[in-house]
Amino acid sequence: MAKRVAVVLSGCGVYDGSEIYEVVITLLRLDQAGAVVQCFAPDMQQLHVINHATGEVMEGDERNVLIEAARLARGNIQNLSDADAAEFDAVILPGGFGAAKNLSDFAVNGPDLTVIPSLVAFVQAMREANKPVGLMCIAPAMTGVLFGDGATCTIGNDSGVARAVEATGAIHKNCGVDEVCIDEANKLVTTPAYMLAENIGEAAIGINKLVDAVLAMT
């Protein structure tokens, strides 16, 4: 029977939403493994909109996270508030600054971050059902909030970000771009992806390992 995996997105574009390559690699690997995938995103306004050609904030421009994420999901997307843990075997969150700006406010508040209620509810319901979770790139910054003190994760080897992650109660483990960090007790798999990757090929190595490890835990 095919495994059902929820993929939670945070918009479209590395600087204000989901990192596009990370999403595509994740969806490709899941498809190759025969998994049934459903994408979700919160129905909310983005923190801001970034011009990806210049890196500058587009003042006065507003975009909806769910609508933008639908671009990546080819329209097959649902409101994160409607996600039911009973219907899935695992959940994976690609990175991109949307994880730190829209799904959480880590980009603004660092270790004092909060995570949107719909994501907390869904991930914690998955945990209570003993189902695995995969977080990549900057998304593991939410580990302390989502999993509590002592959960182990990686964002790569950036010492400043690692200290902020550990200040939330999580334990950070340095990892290379081609590695994954596996917290067996919490069924949590993390990988640095574009926190370290210099090209799409490098990013794919760790992401593919993460997807494989998450599916193996189901």
PDB file of C-alpha atoms in Angstrom:
ATOM      1  CA  MET A   1       0.000   0.000   0.000  1.00  0.00           C
ATOM      2  CA  ALA A   2       1.402   3.407  -0.966  1.00  0.00           C
ATOM      3  CA  LYS A   3       2.622   5.608   1.845  1.00  0.00           C
ATOM      4  CA  ARG A   4       0.861   8.934   2.226  1.00  0.00           C
ATOM      5  CA  VAL A   5       3.062  11.942   2.849  1.00  0.00           C
ATOM      6  CA  ALA A   6       2.073  15.518   3.628  1.00  0.00           C
ATOM      7  CA  VAL A   7       4.435  18.220   2.329  1.00  0.00           C
ATOM      8  CA  VAL A   8       4.029  21.593   4.019  1.00  0.00           C
ATOM      9  CA  LEU A   9       4.947  24.645   1.955  1.00  0.00           C
ATOM     10  CA  SER A  10       5.477  28.263   2.980  1.00  0.00           C
ATOM     11  CA  GLY A  11       5.050  30.204  -0.256  1.00  0.00           C
ATOM     12  CA  CYS A  12       7.052  30.189  -3.487  1.00  0.00           C
ATOM     13  CA  GLY A  13      10.631  31.431  -3.657  1.00  0.00           C
ATOM     14  CA  VAL A  14      13.684  31.105  -1.446  1.00  0.00           C
ATOM     15  CA  TYR A  15      13.659  34.611   0.065  1.00  0.00           C
ATOM     16  CA  ASP A  16      10.018  34.813   1.142  1.00  0.00           C
ATOM     17  CA  GLY A  17       8.574  31.308   0.736  1.00  0.00           C
ATOM     18  CA  SER A  18       9.571  27.708   0.048  1.00  0.00           C
ATOM     19  CA  GLU A  19      12.912  27.052  -1.640  1.00  0.00           C
ATOM     20  CA  ILE A  20      11.815  25.851  -5.069  1.00  0.00           C
ATOM     21  CA  TYR A  21      14.604  23.360  -5.742  1.00  0.00           C
ATOM     22  CA  GLU A  22      14.153  21.790  -2.308  1.00  0.00           C
ATOM     23  CA  VAL A  23      10.448  21.337  -2.970  1.00  0.00           C
ATOM     24  CA  VAL A  24      10.962  19.849  -6.433  1.00  0.00           C
ATOM     25  CA  ILE A  25      13.664  17.432  -5.257  1.00  0.00           C
ATOM     26  CA  THR A  26      11.445  16.340  -2.362  1.00  0.00           C
ATOM     27  CA  LEU A  27       8.402  15.783  -4.566  1.00  0.00           C
ATOM     28  CA  LEU A  28      10.470  13.936  -7.171  1.00  0.00           C
ATOM     29  CA  ARG A  29      12.007  11.572  -4.626  1.00  0.00           C
ATOM     30  CA  LEU A  30       8.620  10.863  -3.065  1.00  0.00           C
ATOM     31  CA  ASP A  31       7.131  10.134  -6.483  1.00  0.00           C
ATOM     32  CA  GLN A  32      10.016   7.817  -7.357  1.00  0.00           C
ATOM     33  CA  ALA A  33       9.347   5.943  -4.109  1.00  0.00           C
ATOM     34  CA  GLY A  34       5.683   5.500  -5.009  1.00  0.00           C
ATOM     35  CA  ALA A  35       4.380   7.719  -2.231  1.00  0.00           C
ATOM     36  CA  VAL A  36       1.054   9.542  -2.447  1.00  0.00           C
ATOM     37  CA  VAL A  37       1.664  13.217  -1.720  1.00  0.00           C
ATOM     38  CA  GLN A  38      -0.598  16.030  -0.607  1.00  0.00           C
ATOM     39  CA  CYS A  39       0.786  19.566  -0.329  1.00  0.00           C
ATOM     40  CA  PHE A  40      -0.450  21.985   2.325  1.00  0.00           C
ATOM     41  CA  ALA A  41       0.166  25.643   3.135  1.00  0.00           C
ATOM     42  CA  PRO A  42      -1.382  28.114   5.552  1.00  0.00           C
ATOM     43  CA  ASP A  43      -4.009  30.514   4.229  1.00  0.00           C
ATOM     44  CA  MET A  44      -2.340  33.726   5.403  1.00  0.00           C
ATOM     45  CA  GLN A  45      -0.448  36.731   4.136  1.00  0.00           C
ATOM     46  CA  GLN A  46       3.318  36.490   3.736  1.00  0.00           C
ATOM     47  CA  LEU A  47       5.497  38.521   6.085  1.00  0.00           C
ATOM     48  CA  HIS A  48       6.605  40.488   3.016  1.00  0.00           C
ATOM     49  CA  VAL A  49       7.344  40.014  -0.678  1.00  0.00           C
ATOM     50  CA  ILE A  50      10.938  39.923  -1.925  1.00  0.00           C
ATOM     51  CA  ASN A  51      12.032  40.845  -5.436  1.00  0.00           C
ATOM     52  CA  HIS A  52      14.121  37.759  -6.196  1.00  0.00           C
ATOM     53  CA  ALA A  53      16.092  39.624  -8.859  1.00  0.00           C
ATOM     54  CA  THR A  54      17.328  42.287  -6.435  1.00  0.00           C
ATOM     55  CA  GLY A  55      16.770  40.821  -2.976  1.00  0.00           C
ATOM     56  CA  GLU A  56      14.828  43.928  -1.951  1.00  0.00           C
ATOM     57  CA  VAL A  57      11.451  44.105  -0.225  1.00  0.00           C
ATOM     58  CA  MET A  58       8.657  45.082  -2.602  1.00  0.00           C
ATOM     59  CA  GLU A  59       6.898  47.732  -0.522  1.00  0.00           C
ATOM     60  CA  GLY A  60       3.126  47.658  -0.778  1.00  0.00           C
ATOM     61  CA  ASP A  61       3.016  44.212  -2.406  1.00  0.00           C
ATOM     62  CA  GLU A  62       1.066  41.555  -0.527  1.00  0.00           C
ATOM     63  CA  ARG A  63       0.795  37.869  -1.343  1.00  0.00           C
ATOM     64  CA  ASN A  64      -0.994  34.903   0.183  1.00  0.00           C
ATOM     65  CA  VAL A  65       1.128  31.930   1.276  1.00  0.00           C
ATOM     66  CA  LEU A  66      -1.401  29.328   0.123  1.00  0.00           C
ATOM     67  CA  ILE A  67      -1.898  30.940  -3.278  1.00  0.00           C
ATOM     68  CA  GLU A  68       1.838  31.307  -3.865  1.00  0.00           C
ATOM     69  CA  ALA A  69       2.545  27.732  -2.717  1.00  0.00           C
ATOM     70  CA  ALA A  70      -0.087  26.490  -5.155  1.00  0.00           C
ATOM     71  CA  ARG A  71       2.359  27.415  -7.930  1.00  0.00           C
ATOM     72  CA  LEU A  72       4.726  24.717  -6.698  1.00  0.00           C
ATOM     73  CA  ALA A  73       1.963  22.168  -6.180  1.00  0.00           C
ATOM     74  CA  ARG A  74       0.479  22.764  -9.642  1.00  0.00           C
ATOM     75  CA  GLY A  75      -2.730  23.792  -7.894  1.00  0.00           C
ATOM     76  CA  ASN A  76      -3.086  20.572  -5.887  1.00  0.00           C
ATOM     77  CA  ILE A  77      -2.848  22.142  -2.453  1.00  0.00           C
ATOM     78  CA  GLN A  78      -4.973  22.329   0.684  1.00  0.00           C
ATOM     79  CA  ASN A  79      -5.213  24.655   3.644  1.00  0.00           C
ATOM     80  CA  LEU A  80      -2.855  23.551   6.410  1.00  0.00           C
ATOM     81  CA  SER A  81      -5.670  24.025   8.916  1.00  0.00           C
ATOM     82  CA  ASP A  82      -7.470  21.116   7.248  1.00  0.00           C
ATOM     83  CA  ALA A  83      -4.551  18.672   7.512  1.00  0.00           C
ATOM     84  CA  ASP A  84      -5.530  15.521   9.408  1.00  0.00           C
ATOM     85  CA  ALA A  85      -2.680  13.477  10.874  1.00  0.00           C
ATOM     86  CA  ALA A  86      -4.807  10.328  10.688  1.00  0.00           C
ATOM     87  CA  GLU A  87      -4.651  10.490   6.883  1.00  0.00           C
ATOM     88  CA  PHE A  88      -0.850  10.535   6.574  1.00  0.00           C
ATOM     89  CA  ASP A  89       2.143   8.348   7.339  1.00  0.00           C
ATOM     90  CA  ALA A  90       4.692  11.188   7.441  1.00  0.00           C
ATOM     91  CA  VAL A  91       5.171  14.923   6.951  1.00  0.00           C
ATOM     92  CA  ILE A  92       8.066  16.789   5.323  1.00  0.00           C
ATOM     93  CA  LEU A  93       8.815  20.517   5.395  1.00  0.00           C
ATOM     94  CA  PRO A  94      11.170  21.921   2.754  1.00  0.00           C
ATOM     95  CA  GLY A  95      13.086  25.054   3.681  1.00  0.00           C
ATOM     96  CA  GLY A  96      13.392  28.534   2.278  1.00  0.00           C
ATOM     97  CA  PHE A  97      12.951  31.713   4.288  1.00  0.00           C
ATOM     98  CA  GLY A  98       9.200  31.133   4.307  1.00  0.00           C
ATOM     99  CA  ALA A  99       9.786  28.591   7.072  1.00  0.00           C
ATOM    100  CA  ALA A 100      11.379  31.355   9.150  1.00  0.00           C
ATOM    101  CA  LYS A 101       9.075  34.185   8.032  1.00  0.00           C
ATOM    102  CA  ASN A 102       5.651  32.647   7.415  1.00  0.00           C
ATOM    103  CA  LEU A 103       5.456  29.291   9.196  1.00  0.00           C
ATOM    104  CA  SER A 104       7.361  30.831  12.093  1.00  0.00           C
ATOM    105  CA  ASP A 105       8.918  34.172  12.994  1.00  0.00           C
ATOM    106  CA  PHE A 106      12.446  32.846  13.519  1.00  0.00           C
ATOM    107  CA  ALA A 107      13.808  35.367  11.000  1.00  0.00           C
ATOM    108  CA  VAL A 108      12.507  38.195  13.187  1.00  0.00           C
ATOM    109  CA  ASN A 109      12.650  36.828  16.741  1.00  0.00           C
ATOM    110  CA  GLY A 110      15.369  34.173  16.624  1.00  0.00           C
ATOM    111  CA  PRO A 111      15.278  31.902  19.696  1.00  0.00           C
ATOM    112  CA  ASP A 112      12.098  33.633  20.910  1.00  0.00           C
ATOM    113  CA  LEU A 113      10.262  32.392  17.829  1.00  0.00           C
ATOM    114  CA  THR A 114       6.659  31.316  17.654  1.00  0.00           C
ATOM    115  CA  VAL A 115       5.250  28.834  15.134  1.00  0.00           C
ATOM    116  CA  ILE A 116       1.823  29.235  13.536  1.00  0.00           C
ATOM    117  CA  PRO A 117      -0.839  27.224  15.424  1.00  0.00           C
ATOM    118  CA  SER A 118      -1.943  25.128  12.434  1.00  0.00           C
ATOM    119  CA  LEU A 119       1.592  23.787  11.932  1.00  0.00           C
ATOM    120  CA  VAL A 120       2.090  23.115  15.636  1.00  0.00           C
ATOM    121  CA  ALA A 121      -1.203  21.229  15.801  1.00  0.00           C
ATOM    122  CA  PHE A 122      -0.476  19.095  12.739  1.00  0.00           C
ATOM    123  CA  VAL A 123       3.124  18.205  13.595  1.00  0.00           C
ATOM    124  CA  GLN A 124       2.308  17.433  17.205  1.00  0.00           C
ATOM    125  CA  ALA A 125      -0.600  15.233  16.122  1.00  0.00           C
ATOM    126  CA  MET A 126       1.816  13.355  13.856  1.00  0.00           C
ATOM    127  CA  ARG A 127       4.254  12.968  16.758  1.00  0.00           C
ATOM    128  CA  GLU A 128       1.544  11.668  19.071  1.00  0.00           C
ATOM    129  CA  ALA A 129       0.710   9.078  16.416  1.00  0.00           C
ATOM    130  CA  ASN A 130       4.411   8.090  16.259  1.00  0.00           C
ATOM    131  CA  LYS A 131       4.756   9.209  12.644  1.00  0.00           C
ATOM    132  CA  PRO A 132       8.011  10.634  11.226  1.00  0.00           C
ATOM    133  CA  VAL A 133       8.743  14.249  10.412  1.00  0.00           C
ATOM    134  CA  GLY A 134      11.364  15.614   8.017  1.00  0.00           C
ATOM    135  CA  LEU A 135      12.677  19.197   8.206  1.00  0.00           C
ATOM    136  CA  MET A 136      15.279  20.698   5.880  1.00  0.00           C
ATOM    137  CA  CYS A 137      17.330  23.855   5.424  1.00  0.00           C
ATOM    138  CA  ILE A 138      16.168  26.501   7.956  1.00  0.00           C
ATOM    139  CA  ALA A 139      12.960  24.622   8.883  1.00  0.00           C
ATOM    140  CA  PRO A 140      14.762  22.733  11.720  1.00  0.00           C
ATOM    141  CA  ALA A 141      14.955  26.081  13.553  1.00  0.00           C
ATOM    142  CA  MET A 142      11.386  25.222  14.647  1.00  0.00           C
ATOM    143  CA  THR A 143      12.482  21.955  16.287  1.00  0.00           C
ATOM    144  CA  GLY A 144      12.488  23.248  19.871  1.00  0.00           C
ATOM    145  CA  VAL A 145       8.940  24.555  19.560  1.00  0.00           C
ATOM    146  CA  LEU A 146       7.578  21.565  17.646  1.00  0.00           C
ATOM    147  CA  PHE A 147       9.338  18.790  19.583  1.00  0.00           C
ATOM    148  CA  GLY A 148      10.332  20.274  22.928  1.00  0.00           C
ATOM    149  CA  ASP A 149      13.597  20.266  24.837  1.00  0.00           C
ATOM    150  CA  GLY A 150      16.226  17.723  23.880  1.00  0.00           C
ATOM    151  CA  ALA A 151      15.158  17.015  20.309  1.00  0.00           C
ATOM    152  CA  THR A 152      18.173  16.750  17.994  1.00  0.00           C
ATOM    153  CA  CYS A 153      18.403  18.458  14.607  1.00  0.00           C
ATOM    154  CA  THR A 154      20.757  20.140  12.156  1.00  0.00           C
ATOM    155  CA  ILE A 155      20.812  23.286  10.056  1.00  0.00           C
ATOM    156  CA  GLY A 156      24.370  22.522   8.896  1.00  0.00           C
ATOM    157  CA  ASN A 157      27.299  24.219  10.596  1.00  0.00           C
ATOM    158  CA  ASP A 158      26.411  27.923  10.934  1.00  0.00           C
ATOM    159  CA  SER A 159      27.434  28.595  14.539  1.00  0.00           C
ATOM    160  CA  GLY A 160      25.196  31.645  14.978  1.00  0.00           C
ATOM    161  CA  VAL A 161      22.052  29.909  13.758  1.00  0.00           C
ATOM    162  CA  ALA A 162      22.984  26.772  15.700  1.00  0.00           C
ATOM    163  CA  ARG A 163      23.226  28.785  18.941  1.00  0.00           C
ATOM    164  CA  ALA A 164      19.810  30.295  18.282  1.00  0.00           C
ATOM    165  CA  VAL A 165      18.372  26.819  17.656  1.00  0.00           C
ATOM    166  CA  GLU A 166      19.875  25.478  20.879  1.00  0.00           C
ATOM    167  CA  ALA A 167      18.477  28.453  22.790  1.00  0.00           C
ATOM    168  CA  THR A 168      15.006  27.085  21.968  1.00  0.00           C
ATOM    169  CA  GLY A 169      15.827  23.857  23.821  1.00  0.00           C
ATOM    170  CA  ALA A 170      16.789  21.730  20.820  1.00  0.00           C
ATOM    171  CA  ILE A 171      20.173  20.037  20.468  1.00  0.00           C
ATOM    172  CA  HIS A 172      22.074  20.977  17.333  1.00  0.00           C
ATOM    173  CA  LYS A 173      24.390  18.574  15.513  1.00  0.00           C
ATOM    174  CA  ASN A 174      26.773  19.841  12.840  1.00  0.00           C
ATOM    175  CA  CYS A 175      26.232  18.032   9.533  1.00  0.00           C
ATOM    176  CA  GLY A 176      27.553  18.262   6.012  1.00  0.00           C
ATOM    177  CA  VAL A 177      25.384  18.989   3.006  1.00  0.00           C
ATOM    178  CA  ASP A 178      25.355  15.289   2.109  1.00  0.00           C
ATOM    179  CA  GLU A 179      24.309  14.130   5.578  1.00  0.00           C
ATOM    180  CA  VAL A 180      21.146  13.766   7.619  1.00  0.00           C
ATOM    181  CA  CYS A 181      20.620  14.021  11.341  1.00  0.00           C
ATOM    182  CA  ILE A 182      18.259  11.381  12.689  1.00  0.00           C
ATOM    183  CA  ASP A 183      16.608  11.676  16.096  1.00  0.00           C
ATOM    184  CA  GLU A 184      15.233   8.174  16.508  1.00  0.00           C
ATOM    185  CA  ALA A 185      13.337   8.936  19.705  1.00  0.00           C
ATOM    186  CA  ASN A 186      11.345  11.722  18.051  1.00  0.00           C
ATOM    187  CA  LYS A 187      11.276  10.176  14.563  1.00  0.00           C
ATOM    188  CA  LEU A 188      12.742  13.441  13.287  1.00  0.00           C
ATOM    189  CA  VAL A 189      15.023  13.661  10.248  1.00  0.00           C
ATOM    190  CA  THR A 190      16.798  16.888   9.293  1.00  0.00           C
ATOM    191  CA  THR A 191      19.336  17.924   6.643  1.00  0.00           C
ATOM    192  CA  PRO A 192      21.065  21.234   5.782  1.00  0.00           C
ATOM    193  CA  ALA A 193      20.106  21.395   2.075  1.00  0.00           C
ATOM    194  CA  TYR A 194      20.615  24.984   0.879  1.00  0.00           C
ATOM    195  CA  MET A 195      21.959  26.118   4.221  1.00  0.00           C
ATOM    196  CA  LEU A 196      25.154  24.586   2.806  1.00  0.00           C
ATOM    197  CA  ALA A 197      24.510  23.482  -0.770  1.00  0.00           C
ATOM    198  CA  GLU A 198      26.273  25.418  -3.526  1.00  0.00           C
ATOM    199  CA  ASN A 199      24.266  23.821  -6.314  1.00  0.00           C
ATOM    200  CA  ILE A 200      21.173  21.700  -6.890  1.00  0.00           C
ATOM    201  CA  GLY A 201      23.181  18.481  -7.125  1.00  0.00           C
ATOM    202  CA  GLU A 202      24.631  18.974  -3.654  1.00  0.00           C
ATOM    203  CA  ALA A 203      21.228  19.831  -2.228  1.00  0.00           C
ATOM    204  CA  ALA A 204      19.719  16.684  -3.739  1.00  0.00           C
ATOM    205  CA  ILE A 205      22.095  14.333  -1.938  1.00  0.00           C
ATOM    206  CA  GLY A 206      20.935  15.237   1.555  1.00  0.00           C
ATOM    207  CA  ILE A 207      17.303  15.778   0.579  1.00  0.00           C
ATOM    208  CA  ASN A 208      17.072  12.350  -1.047  1.00  0.00           C
ATOM    209  CA  LYS A 209      18.577  10.794   2.086  1.00  0.00           C
ATOM    210  CA  LEU A 210      16.051  12.643   4.225  1.00  0.00           C
ATOM    211  CA  VAL A 211      13.108  11.452   2.144  1.00  0.00           C
ATOM    212  CA  ASP A 212      14.408   7.889   2.174  1.00  0.00           C
ATOM    213  CA  ALA A 213      14.944   7.960   5.939  1.00  0.00           C
ATOM    214  CA  VAL A 214      11.475   9.386   6.605  1.00  0.00           C
ATOM    215  CA  LEU A 215       9.821   6.743   4.437  1.00  0.00           C
ATOM    216  CA  ALA A 216      11.845   3.996   6.134  1.00  0.00           C
ATOM    217  CA  MET A 217      10.441   5.139   9.513  1.00  0.00           C
ATOM    218  CA  THR A 218       6.813   4.823   8.451  1.00  0.00           C
TER     219      THR A 218
END
